[in-house]
PDB file of C-alpha atoms in Angstrom:
ATOM      1  CA  MET V   1       0.248  -0.075   0.188  1.00  0.00           C
ATOM      2  CA  SER V   2       1.042   3.509  -0.918  1.00  0.00           C
ATOM      3  CA  ASP V   3       1.812   6.030   1.822  1.00  0.00           C
ATOM      4  CA  SER V   4       2.023   8.738  -0.678  1.00  0.00           C
ATOM      5  CA  TRP V   5      -2.196   8.509  -1.143  1.00  0.00           C
ATOM      6  CA  LYS V   6      -3.550  12.123  -1.148  1.00  0.00           C
ATOM      7  CA  PRO V   7      -7.605  13.334  -1.882  1.00  0.00           C
ATOM      8  CA  LEU V   8      -7.733  13.978  -5.534  1.00  0.00           C
ATOM      9  CA  GLU V   9      -8.064  17.886  -6.237  1.00  0.00           C
ATOM     10  CA  ILE V  10     -11.224  18.955  -9.244  1.00  0.00           C
ATOM     11  CA  ASP V  11     -11.296  22.748 -10.105  1.00  0.00           C
ATOM     12  CA  PRO V  12     -12.474  24.039 -12.994  1.00  0.00           C
ATOM     13  CA  ALA V  13      -9.505  24.164 -15.167  1.00  0.00           C
ATOM     14  CA  SER V  14      -9.187  20.020 -14.770  1.00  0.00           C
ATOM     15  CA  ILE V  15     -12.886  19.509 -15.391  1.00  0.00           C
ATOM     16  CA  GLY V  16     -13.195  22.914 -18.226  1.00  0.00           C
ATOM     17  CA  ALA V  17     -15.815  24.016 -15.885  1.00  0.00           C
ATOM     18  CA  GLU V  18     -16.887  27.613 -15.060  1.00  0.00           C
ATOM     19  CA  ALA V  19     -15.499  29.115 -11.570  1.00  0.00           C
ATOM     20  CA  SER V  20     -18.411  29.407  -9.692  1.00  0.00           C
ATOM     21  CA  ALA V  21     -21.108  26.968  -7.771  1.00  0.00           C
ATOM     22  CA  ALA V  22     -23.128  26.925 -11.348  1.00  0.00           C
ATOM     23  CA  GLY V  23     -20.179  25.723 -13.116  1.00  0.00           C
ATOM     24  CA  LEU V  24     -19.552  23.199 -10.579  1.00  0.00           C
ATOM     25  CA  VAL V  25     -23.487  21.989 -10.059  1.00  0.00           C
ATOM     26  CA  SER V  26     -23.103  21.358 -14.515  1.00  0.00           C
ATOM     27  CA  TYR V  27     -19.974  19.450 -14.102  1.00  0.00           C
ATOM     28  CA  LEU V  28     -21.980  17.697 -11.474  1.00  0.00           C
ATOM     29  CA  ARG V  29     -25.364  16.722 -13.311  1.00  0.00           C
ATOM     30  CA  GLY V  30     -22.805  16.036 -16.585  1.00  0.00           C
ATOM     31  CA  ALA V  31     -20.401  13.684 -14.323  1.00  0.00           C
ATOM     32  CA  ALA V  32     -21.269   9.642 -14.442  1.00  0.00           C
ATOM     33  CA  GLY V  33     -19.429   7.289 -12.097  1.00  0.00           C
ATOM     34  CA  LEU V  34     -18.821   9.960  -9.911  1.00  0.00           C
ATOM     35  CA  ASP V  35     -19.547   7.568  -7.384  1.00  0.00           C
ATOM     36  CA  ASP V  36     -17.101   5.125  -8.725  1.00  0.00           C
ATOM     37  CA  LEU V  37     -14.879   8.023  -8.856  1.00  0.00           C
ATOM     38  CA  LEU V  38     -14.960   8.823  -4.847  1.00  0.00           C
ATOM     39  CA  VAL V  39     -14.993   4.697  -4.184  1.00  0.00           C
ATOM     40  CA  GLN V  40     -11.578   5.197  -6.354  1.00  0.00           C
ATOM     41  CA  GLU V  41     -10.249   7.992  -4.539  1.00  0.00           C
ATOM     42  CA  LYS V  42     -11.745   7.797  -1.317  1.00  0.00           C
ATOM     43  CA  ALA V  43     -11.471  11.760  -0.729  1.00  0.00           C
ATOM     44  CA  LEU V  44     -12.673  14.756  -3.377  1.00  0.00           C
ATOM     45  CA  VAL V  45     -11.580  18.204  -3.151  1.00  0.00           C
ATOM     46  CA  PHE V  46     -13.846  20.687  -5.491  1.00  0.00           C
ATOM     47  CA  ARG V  47     -11.239  23.679  -4.594  1.00  0.00           C
ATOM     48  CA  GLY V  48     -11.955  27.183  -6.399  1.00  0.00           C
ATOM     49  CA  PHE V  49     -15.535  26.800  -7.614  1.00  0.00           C
ATOM     50  CA  ASN V  50     -15.972  30.120  -4.789  1.00  0.00           C
ATOM     51  CA  VAL V  51     -20.070  28.721  -3.736  1.00  0.00           C
ATOM     52  CA  ALA V  52     -21.390  30.835  -1.230  1.00  0.00           C
ATOM     53  CA  PRO V  53     -23.566  29.565   1.923  1.00  0.00           C
ATOM     54  CA  GLY V  54     -26.693  30.656   0.186  1.00  0.00           C
ATOM     55  CA  GLU V  55     -25.370  28.527  -3.081  1.00  0.00           C
ATOM     56  CA  LEU V  56     -24.730  24.871  -1.099  1.00  0.00           C
ATOM     57  CA  ASP V  57     -28.061  23.154  -0.930  1.00  0.00           C
ATOM     58  CA  GLY V  58     -27.662  22.602  -4.799  1.00  0.00           C
ATOM     59  CA  VAL V  59     -24.653  21.649  -4.611  1.00  0.00           C
ATOM     60  CA  MET V  60     -25.221  19.553  -1.271  1.00  0.00           C
ATOM     61  CA  ASP V  61     -28.552  18.089  -2.985  1.00  0.00           C
ATOM     62  CA  LEU V  62     -25.808  16.142  -6.216  1.00  0.00           C
ATOM     63  CA  LEU V  63     -23.262  15.450  -3.688  1.00  0.00           C
ATOM     64  CA  LEU V  64     -25.665  14.059  -1.011  1.00  0.00           C
ATOM     65  CA  PRO V  65     -28.998  13.103  -2.881  1.00  0.00           C
ATOM     66  CA  ASN V  66     -30.492  11.835   0.265  1.00  0.00           C
ATOM     67  CA  ARG V  67     -29.285  13.667   3.891  1.00  0.00           C
ATOM     68  CA  LEU V  68     -29.578  12.600   7.069  1.00  0.00           C
ATOM     69  CA  ALA V  69     -29.622  14.000  10.791  1.00  0.00           C
ATOM     70  CA  TYR V  70     -27.073  13.611  12.624  1.00  0.00           C
ATOM     71  CA  VAL V  71     -28.800  11.025  15.503  1.00  0.00           C
ATOM     72  CA  HIS V  72     -27.223   9.638  17.815  1.00  0.00           C
ATOM     73  CA  GLY V  73     -23.741  11.756  17.390  1.00  0.00           C
ATOM     74  CA  ASN V  74     -21.583  12.123  20.613  1.00  0.00           C
ATOM     75  CA  SER V  75     -20.260  15.777  19.489  1.00  0.00           C
ATOM     76  CA  PRO V  76     -21.492  19.502  19.845  1.00  0.00           C
ATOM     77  CA  ARG V  77     -22.516  20.815  16.369  1.00  0.00           C
ATOM     78  CA  THR V  78     -25.172  22.810  16.001  1.00  0.00           C
ATOM     79  CA  LYS V  79     -27.766  22.490  13.417  1.00  0.00           C
ATOM     80  CA  VAL V  80     -28.277  25.019  10.914  1.00  0.00           C
ATOM     81  CA  GLY V  81     -30.288  23.591   8.007  1.00  0.00           C
ATOM     82  CA  LYS V  82     -31.968  20.532   6.537  1.00  0.00           C
ATOM     83  CA  ASN V  83     -29.717  17.749   7.672  1.00  0.00           C
ATOM     84  CA  VAL V  84     -26.911  20.618   7.823  1.00  0.00           C
ATOM     85  CA  TYR V  85     -25.025  20.759  10.456  1.00  0.00           C
ATOM     86  CA  THR V  86     -21.562  22.914  12.345  1.00  0.00           C
ATOM     87  CA  SER V  87     -18.264  20.637  12.373  1.00  0.00           C
ATOM     88  CA  THR V  88     -17.780  19.886  15.525  1.00  0.00           C
ATOM     89  CA  GLU V  89     -17.666  22.692  18.380  1.00  0.00           C
ATOM     90  CA  TYR V  90     -14.228  22.216  20.180  1.00  0.00           C
ATOM     91  CA  PRO V  91     -12.320  24.755  21.330  1.00  0.00           C
ATOM     92  CA  PRO V  92     -10.054  26.460  18.619  1.00  0.00           C
ATOM     93  CA  GLU V  93      -7.015  25.364  20.331  1.00  0.00           C
ATOM     94  CA  PHE V  94      -7.278  21.793  20.367  1.00  0.00           C
ATOM     95  CA  THR V  95      -6.504  19.244  17.734  1.00  0.00           C
ATOM     96  CA  ILE V  96      -9.323  16.853  16.872  1.00  0.00           C
ATOM     97  CA  SER V  97      -8.149  13.067  16.231  1.00  0.00           C
ATOM     98  CA  MET V  98      -9.218  11.149  13.379  1.00  0.00           C
ATOM     99  CA  HIS V  99     -11.922   9.163  13.336  1.00  0.00           C
ATOM    100  CA  ASN V 100     -14.565   7.796  11.244  1.00  0.00           C
ATOM    101  CA  GLU V 101     -18.043   9.148  11.647  1.00  0.00           C
ATOM    102  CA  LEU V 102     -20.960   7.355  13.552  1.00  0.00           C
ATOM    103  CA  SER V 103     -18.430   4.256  13.929  1.00  0.00           C
ATOM    104  CA  TYR V 104     -19.445   4.066  17.441  1.00  0.00           C
ATOM    105  CA  ALA V 105     -23.046   3.883  15.839  1.00  0.00           C
ATOM    106  CA  SER V 106     -24.937   0.847  14.642  1.00  0.00           C
ATOM    107  CA  SER V 107     -25.572   2.579  11.584  1.00  0.00           C
ATOM    108  CA  TRP V 108     -23.219   5.153   9.773  1.00  0.00           C
ATOM    109  CA  PRO V 109     -23.249   7.395   6.957  1.00  0.00           C
ATOM    110  CA  SER V 110     -21.346   6.073   3.499  1.00  0.00           C
ATOM    111  CA  ARG V 111     -20.108   9.641   2.713  1.00  0.00           C
ATOM    112  CA  LEU V 112     -19.780  13.249   4.146  1.00  0.00           C
ATOM    113  CA  LEU V 113     -19.602  16.212   2.755  1.00  0.00           C
ATOM    114  CA  PHE V 114     -17.528  19.256   4.398  1.00  0.00           C
ATOM    115  CA  TYR V 115     -18.383  22.955   3.344  1.00  0.00           C
ATOM    116  CA  CYS V 116     -15.579  26.177   4.252  1.00  0.00           C
ATOM    117  CA  GLU V 117     -18.383  28.644   5.068  1.00  0.00           C
ATOM    118  CA  LYS V 118     -15.277  30.835   6.960  1.00  0.00           C
ATOM    119  CA  ALA V 119     -11.525  29.367   6.567  1.00  0.00           C
ATOM    120  CA  ALA V 120      -9.550  30.071   9.997  1.00  0.00           C
ATOM    121  CA  THR V 121      -6.911  32.613  10.072  1.00  0.00           C
ATOM    122  CA  THR V 122      -4.313  30.272  10.288  1.00  0.00           C
ATOM    123  CA  GLY V 123      -4.216  26.229  10.905  1.00  0.00           C
ATOM    124  CA  GLY V 124      -7.873  25.039  11.003  1.00  0.00           C
ATOM    125  CA  ALA V 125      -7.071  22.035   7.856  1.00  0.00           C
ATOM    126  CA  THR V 126      -8.942  18.769   8.114  1.00  0.00           C
ATOM    127  CA  PRO V 127      -6.401  16.229   8.065  1.00  0.00           C
ATOM    128  CA  VAL V 128      -7.828  13.486   6.683  1.00  0.00           C
ATOM    129  CA  VAL V 129      -5.952   9.494   6.782  1.00  0.00           C
ATOM    130  CA  ASP V 130      -6.512   6.241   4.641  1.00  0.00           C
ATOM    131  CA  ALA V 131      -8.641   3.854   7.064  1.00  0.00           C
ATOM    132  CA  ALA V 132      -6.379   1.022   5.317  1.00  0.00           C
ATOM    133  CA  LEU V 133      -3.472   2.581   6.279  1.00  0.00           C
ATOM    134  CA  TRP V 134      -4.641   3.714   9.601  1.00  0.00           C
ATOM    135  CA  LEU V 135      -4.846   0.210  10.769  1.00  0.00           C
ATOM    136  CA  ASP V 136      -1.536  -1.444   8.928  1.00  0.00           C
ATOM    137  CA  SER V 137       0.215   1.155  10.460  1.00  0.00           C
ATOM    138  CA  LEU V 138      -0.825  -0.489  14.002  1.00  0.00           C
ATOM    139  CA  ASP V 139       1.493  -2.922  16.546  1.00  0.00           C
ATOM    140  CA  PRO V 140       0.381  -6.458  15.653  1.00  0.00           C
ATOM    141  CA  GLU V 141      -0.545  -6.802  19.329  1.00  0.00           C
ATOM    142  CA  VAL V 142      -2.510  -3.299  19.332  1.00  0.00           C
ATOM    143  CA  ARG V 143      -4.339  -5.216  16.010  1.00  0.00           C
ATOM    144  CA  ALA V 144      -5.127  -8.344  17.747  1.00  0.00           C
ATOM    145  CA  ALA V 145      -6.217  -7.052  21.059  1.00  0.00           C
ATOM    146  CA  TYR V 146      -9.310  -5.714  19.060  1.00  0.00           C
ATOM    147  CA  ALA V 147     -10.314  -8.078  16.867  1.00  0.00           C
ATOM    148  CA  ASP V 148     -13.349  -9.141  19.443  1.00  0.00           C
ATOM    149  CA  GLY V 149     -14.975  -4.965  18.834  1.00  0.00           C
ATOM    150  CA  VAL V 150     -15.128  -2.803  21.387  1.00  0.00           C
ATOM    151  CA  ARG V 151     -17.534  -1.669  24.211  1.00  0.00           C
ATOM    152  CA  TYR V 152     -19.356   1.973  24.121  1.00  0.00           C
ATOM    153  CA  THR V 153     -20.703   3.209  27.073  1.00  0.00           C
ATOM    154  CA  GLN V 154     -22.706   6.798  27.231  1.00  0.00           C
ATOM    155  CA  ASN V 155     -24.104   8.473  30.333  1.00  0.00           C
ATOM    156  CA  LEU V 156     -26.630  11.018  28.795  1.00  0.00           C
ATOM    157  CA  HIS V 157     -27.941  13.658  31.064  1.00  0.00           C
ATOM    158  CA  ASP V 158     -31.766  14.651  31.191  1.00  0.00           C
ATOM    159  CA  GLY V 159     -31.314  18.773  30.248  1.00  0.00           C
ATOM    160  CA  LEU V 160     -27.962  19.364  33.009  1.00  0.00           C
ATOM    161  CA  GLY V 161     -24.849  17.802  33.498  1.00  0.00           C
ATOM    162  CA  LEU V 162     -21.944  16.268  32.324  1.00  0.00           C
ATOM    163  CA  GLY V 163     -21.972  16.170  28.007  1.00  0.00           C
ATOM    164  CA  LYS V 164     -25.018  15.820  26.121  1.00  0.00           C
ATOM    165  CA  SER V 165     -28.690  15.170  26.707  1.00  0.00           C
ATOM    166  CA  TRP V 166     -30.534  12.665  25.559  1.00  0.00           C
ATOM    167  CA  GLN V 167     -32.610  15.201  23.860  1.00  0.00           C
ATOM    168  CA  ASP V 168     -30.385  16.612  22.139  1.00  0.00           C
ATOM    169  CA  THR V 169     -28.438  13.286  21.413  1.00  0.00           C
ATOM    170  CA  PHE V 170     -31.720  11.573  19.756  1.00  0.00           C
ATOM    171  CA  GLU V 171     -33.312  15.152  18.141  1.00  0.00           C
ATOM    172  CA  THR V 172     -36.969  14.199  20.652  1.00  0.00           C
ATOM    173  CA  ASP V 173     -37.818  14.334  23.969  1.00  0.00           C
ATOM    174  CA  ASN V 174     -39.990  11.526  23.217  1.00  0.00           C
ATOM    175  CA  ARG V 175     -38.342   7.964  25.175  1.00  0.00           C
ATOM    176  CA  ASP V 176     -40.720   6.137  23.487  1.00  0.00           C
ATOM    177  CA  GLU V 177     -39.005   6.914  20.261  1.00  0.00           C
ATOM    178  CA  VAL V 178     -35.634   6.786  22.041  1.00  0.00           C
ATOM    179  CA  GLU V 179     -36.019   3.422  23.266  1.00  0.00           C
ATOM    180  CA  SER V 180     -37.444   2.065  19.502  1.00  0.00           C
ATOM    181  CA  PHE V 181     -34.149   3.928  17.957  1.00  0.00           C
ATOM    182  CA  LEU V 182     -32.101   1.786  20.589  1.00  0.00           C
ATOM    183  CA  ALA V 183     -33.936  -1.613  20.293  1.00  0.00           C
ATOM    184  CA  ASN V 184     -32.960  -1.373  16.440  1.00  0.00           C
ATOM    185  CA  ALA V 185     -29.708  -0.679  17.139  1.00  0.00           C
ATOM    186  CA  GLY V 186     -28.764  -3.972  19.250  1.00  0.00           C
ATOM    187  CA  ALA V 187     -28.121  -1.363  22.561  1.00  0.00           C
ATOM    188  CA  THR V 188     -29.036  -2.029  25.761  1.00  0.00           C
ATOM    189  CA  TRP V 189     -29.961   0.758  28.406  1.00  0.00           C
ATOM    190  CA  GLN V 190     -31.056   2.258  31.578  1.00  0.00           C
ATOM    191  CA  TRP V 191     -33.256   5.021  32.791  1.00  0.00           C
ATOM    192  CA  ARG V 192     -31.733   6.263  35.461  1.00  0.00           C
ATOM    193  CA  SER V 193     -33.124   7.960  38.853  1.00  0.00           C
ATOM    194  CA  ASP V 194     -32.110  10.831  38.643  1.00  0.00           C
ATOM    195  CA  GLY V 195     -32.853  10.606  34.946  1.00  0.00           C
ATOM    196  CA  THR V 196     -29.850  10.350  33.000  1.00  0.00           C
ATOM    197  CA  LEU V 197     -30.013   6.851  30.198  1.00  0.00           C
ATOM    198  CA  ARG V 198     -26.972   4.685  30.308  1.00  0.00           C
ATOM    199  CA  VAL V 199     -26.444   3.485  26.158  1.00  0.00           C
ATOM    200  CA  SER V 200     -24.347   0.304  25.737  1.00  0.00           C
ATOM    201  CA  GLN V 201     -23.452  -1.390  22.773  1.00  0.00           C
ATOM    202  CA  VAL V 202     -20.807  -3.366  21.182  1.00  0.00           C
ATOM    203  CA  ARG V 203     -19.320  -2.846  18.115  1.00  0.00           C
ATOM    204  CA  PRO V 204     -16.611  -3.947  16.032  1.00  0.00           C
ATOM    205  CA  SER V 205     -13.058  -2.565  15.689  1.00  0.00           C
ATOM    206  CA  THR V 206     -12.549  -3.230  11.516  1.00  0.00           C
ATOM    207  CA  ILE V 207     -14.949  -3.221   8.741  1.00  0.00           C
ATOM    208  CA  ALA V 208     -14.785  -4.371   4.761  1.00  0.00           C
ATOM    209  CA  HIS V 209     -15.588  -1.624   2.529  1.00  0.00           C
ATOM    210  CA  PRO V 210     -18.779  -3.114   0.635  1.00  0.00           C
ATOM    211  CA  VAL V 211     -17.120  -2.355  -2.994  1.00  0.00           C
ATOM    212  CA  THR V 212     -13.218  -2.808  -2.764  1.00  0.00           C
ATOM    213  CA  GLY V 213     -13.687  -5.067   0.472  1.00  0.00           C
ATOM    214  CA  ALA V 214     -10.840  -3.418   2.038  1.00  0.00           C
ATOM    215  CA  GLU V 215     -10.449  -3.966   5.412  1.00  0.00           C
ATOM    216  CA  VAL V 216     -10.218  -0.380   7.211  1.00  0.00           C
ATOM    217  CA  TRP V 217     -10.225   0.864  11.049  1.00  0.00           C
ATOM    218  CA  PHE V 218     -13.584   1.657  11.997  1.00  0.00           C
ATOM    219  CA  ASN V 219     -14.053   2.669  15.675  1.00  0.00           C
ATOM    220  CA  GLN V 220     -13.701   5.839  18.302  1.00  0.00           C
ATOM    221  CA  SER V 221     -11.748   3.564  20.937  1.00  0.00           C
ATOM    222  CA  ASP V 222      -9.153   6.208  21.307  1.00  0.00           C
ATOM    223  CA  GLN V 223     -12.042   9.378  21.286  1.00  0.00           C
ATOM    224  CA  TRP V 224     -13.562   7.826  24.274  1.00  0.00           C
ATOM    225  CA  HIS V 225     -10.567   6.913  26.143  1.00  0.00           C
ATOM    226  CA  VAL V 226      -9.400   8.431  29.122  1.00  0.00           C
ATOM    227  CA  ALA V 227      -6.047   8.137  28.493  1.00  0.00           C
ATOM    228  CA  ALA V 228      -6.249   9.945  24.887  1.00  0.00           C
ATOM    229  CA  LEU V 229      -8.533  12.612  25.952  1.00  0.00           C
ATOM    230  CA  GLY V 230      -8.214  15.894  27.920  1.00  0.00           C
ATOM    231  CA  ASP V 231      -7.267  16.816  30.832  1.00  0.00           C
ATOM    232  CA  GLU V 232     -10.146  17.860  32.608  1.00  0.00           C
ATOM    233  CA  ILE V 233     -11.874  13.972  31.947  1.00  0.00           C
ATOM    234  CA  LYS V 234      -8.813  12.590  33.208  1.00  0.00           C
ATOM    235  CA  ALA V 235      -9.501  14.867  36.735  1.00  0.00           C
ATOM    236  CA  LEU V 236     -13.539  13.646  36.528  1.00  0.00           C
ATOM    237  CA  ALA V 237     -11.859  10.030  35.779  1.00  0.00           C
ATOM    238  CA  GLN V 238      -9.720  10.461  39.663  1.00  0.00           C
ATOM    239  CA  ILE V 239     -12.882  11.237  41.543  1.00  0.00           C
ATOM    240  CA  MET V 240     -15.914   9.216  39.524  1.00  0.00           C
ATOM    241  CA  PRO V 241     -15.793   6.361  38.284  1.00  0.00           C
ATOM    242  CA  GLU V 242     -15.394   5.468  34.600  1.00  0.00           C
ATOM    243  CA  GLU V 243     -18.735   4.029  33.509  1.00  0.00           C
ATOM    244  CA  ASP V 244     -20.279   7.035  35.052  1.00  0.00           C
ATOM    245  CA  LEU V 245     -18.214   9.355  32.638  1.00  0.00           C
ATOM    246  CA  PRO V 246     -20.475  11.135  29.522  1.00  0.00           C
ATOM    247  CA  GLN V 247     -19.016   8.395  27.481  1.00  0.00           C
ATOM    248  CA  SER V 248     -15.981   5.471  28.245  1.00  0.00           C
ATOM    249  CA  VAL V 249     -15.179   2.192  26.320  1.00  0.00           C
ATOM    250  CA  SER V 250     -13.108  -0.916  27.426  1.00  0.00           C
ATOM    251  CA  PHE V 251     -13.243  -4.107  25.215  1.00  0.00           C
ATOM    252  CA  ALA V 252     -15.847  -5.828  24.360  1.00  0.00           C
ATOM    253  CA  ASP V 253     -16.055  -8.298  26.681  1.00  0.00           C
ATOM    254  CA  GLY V 254     -15.553  -5.134  29.209  1.00  0.00           C
ATOM    255  CA  THR V 255     -11.712  -5.991  29.832  1.00  0.00           C
ATOM    256  CA  PRO V 256      -9.796  -2.413  30.094  1.00  0.00           C
ATOM    257  CA  ILE V 257      -8.051  -1.287  27.065  1.00  0.00           C
ATOM    258  CA  PRO V 258      -4.325   0.194  27.732  1.00  0.00           C
ATOM    259  CA  GLY V 259      -4.001   3.381  27.724  1.00  0.00           C
ATOM    260  CA  ASP V 260      -0.854   3.164  25.986  1.00  0.00           C
ATOM    261  CA  TYR V 261      -3.179   1.238  23.187  1.00  0.00           C
ATOM    262  CA  ALA V 262      -5.188   3.548  22.876  1.00  0.00           C
ATOM    263  CA  ILE V 263      -3.052   6.698  22.545  1.00  0.00           C
ATOM    264  CA  GLN V 264      -1.119   4.416  19.535  1.00  0.00           C
ATOM    265  CA  VAL V 265      -4.292   4.389  17.772  1.00  0.00           C
ATOM    266  CA  ARG V 266      -4.886   8.081  18.225  1.00  0.00           C
ATOM    267  CA  ASP V 267      -0.641   9.124  17.315  1.00  0.00           C
ATOM    268  CA  ARG V 268      -0.652   6.732  14.443  1.00  0.00           C
ATOM    269  CA  GLY V 269      -4.072   8.702  12.820  1.00  0.00           C
ATOM    270  CA  LEU V 270      -2.449  11.797  12.998  1.00  0.00           C
ATOM    271  CA  GLU V 271       1.198  10.504  11.773  1.00  0.00           C
ATOM    272  CA  ASN V 272      -0.250   9.055   8.640  1.00  0.00           C
ATOM    273  CA  ALA V 273      -3.081  11.968   8.315  1.00  0.00           C
ATOM    274  CA  VAL V 274      -2.478  14.621   5.166  1.00  0.00           C
ATOM    275  CA  ASP V 275      -3.529  18.266   5.577  1.00  0.00           C
ATOM    276  CA  VAL V 276      -6.912  20.031   3.597  1.00  0.00           C
ATOM    277  CA  ASP V 277      -6.473  22.996   3.726  1.00  0.00           C
ATOM    278  CA  TRP V 278      -9.483  25.916   3.226  1.00  0.00           C
ATOM    279  CA  VAL V 279     -10.213  28.422   1.154  1.00  0.00           C
ATOM    280  CA  GLU V 280     -14.059  29.843   2.061  1.00  0.00           C
ATOM    281  CA  GLY V 281     -16.118  28.013  -1.289  1.00  0.00           C
ATOM    282  CA  ASP V 282     -14.465  24.955  -1.278  1.00  0.00           C
ATOM    283  CA  LEU V 283     -15.994  21.495  -0.366  1.00  0.00           C
ATOM    284  CA  LEU V 284     -14.319  18.089   1.115  1.00  0.00           C
ATOM    285  CA  LEU V 285     -15.942  14.697  -0.217  1.00  0.00           C
ATOM    286  CA  ILE V 286     -15.380  12.075   1.350  1.00  0.00           C
ATOM    287  CA  ASP V 287     -15.967   7.867   2.099  1.00  0.00           C
ATOM    288  CA  ASN V 288     -16.674   7.783   5.139  1.00  0.00           C
ATOM    289  CA  LEU V 289     -15.615   3.784   5.468  1.00  0.00           C
ATOM    290  CA  LEU V 290     -12.396   4.188   3.440  1.00  0.00           C
ATOM    291  CA  VAL V 291     -11.254   8.136   5.035  1.00  0.00           C
ATOM    292  CA  GLY V 292     -10.651   8.864   8.483  1.00  0.00           C
ATOM    293  CA  HIS V 293     -11.149  12.622   8.812  1.00  0.00           C
ATOM    294  CA  GLY V 294     -10.182  15.252  12.223  1.00  0.00           C
ATOM    295  CA  ARG V 295      -9.134  18.915  12.825  1.00  0.00           C
ATOM    296  CA  ARG V 296      -6.315  20.732  13.259  1.00  0.00           C
ATOM    297  CA  PRO V 297      -5.663  24.200  16.057  1.00  0.00           C
ATOM    298  CA  PHE V 298      -7.384  27.200  14.398  1.00  0.00           C
ATOM    299  CA  SER V 299      -6.674  30.763  15.103  1.00  0.00           C
ATOM    300  CA  GLY V 300      -9.560  32.657  13.924  1.00  0.00           C
ATOM    301  CA  GLN V 301     -13.530  32.969  12.870  1.00  0.00           C
ATOM    302  CA  ARG V 302     -13.238  29.245  11.420  1.00  0.00           C
ATOM    303  CA  ARG V 303     -16.897  27.808  10.271  1.00  0.00           C
ATOM    304  CA  ILE V 304     -16.781  24.486   8.424  1.00  0.00           C
ATOM    305  CA  LEU V 305     -20.528  23.073   7.450  1.00  0.00           C
ATOM    306  CA  VAL V 306     -20.751  19.027   6.995  1.00  0.00           C
ATOM    307  CA  ALA V 307     -24.141  16.734   5.779  1.00  0.00           C
ATOM    308  CA  MET V 308     -23.955  12.448   5.729  1.00  0.00           C
ATOM    309  CA  SER V 309     -25.641  10.704   2.816  1.00  0.00           C
ATOM    310  CA  ASP V 310     -25.733   6.759   2.733  1.00  0.00           C
TER     311      ASP V 310
END
């Protein structure tokens, strides 16, 4: 496997199109085999088309014909349109490590589209990593340890507490709807006396791409692990049981994941990532199984929107 992979850049000159949203829409309407191209290249950057926020829906309708809601998402973000969201709203000084969207859930989007509404003053690239290369980069003992999958545990409060509420997570305040969703997802759950919902689910650590058959790293164990999180979460873990944190993770059988394993997963993903730098009006389309993504630290008022589809 080559370690020189990077997303394919498509600009007006490369396709003989006008440098505008209309030029991009015209290309997308006539482009046969775009799905195949995405699988082949894993990620596509549409650069130089100067897509304005008011023109975004027309482009998204062609790239993401069936936009999905961010239900059961664990990161803080704001819904800004028809199943369009802000990218994860973590403080700008933090790196967001590599991950495949909703890889901890029972269903996940097959593709993601990112749009740069406002570029950061400095930094703020979206790093992307070949998920098969990420898997290959891990030590054999780490890969073997993860072979049976991982168990994710969430504690979702009832409107006041640490992390996200269950109402925000599932975009409903109806408990029956939440239970139906979780039952269909194969999760177990418990409503606690303080209104908190505890959810537990076992998921695989790797997955085979349905078209290419490639085995890829596909879990978010490092992002759920105390060892790989910030100092505030580590401090919380000193004063409360790990299973009571907003989220935690173990191997599928409940055995703790060694902290150095989680850190290796996090660091190898970032080490093998390629940065996509942003110019306002640019878009990035990724195959969510073949490519993990994250965020570099930044200064200024960065605003990246994201949408997803099956």
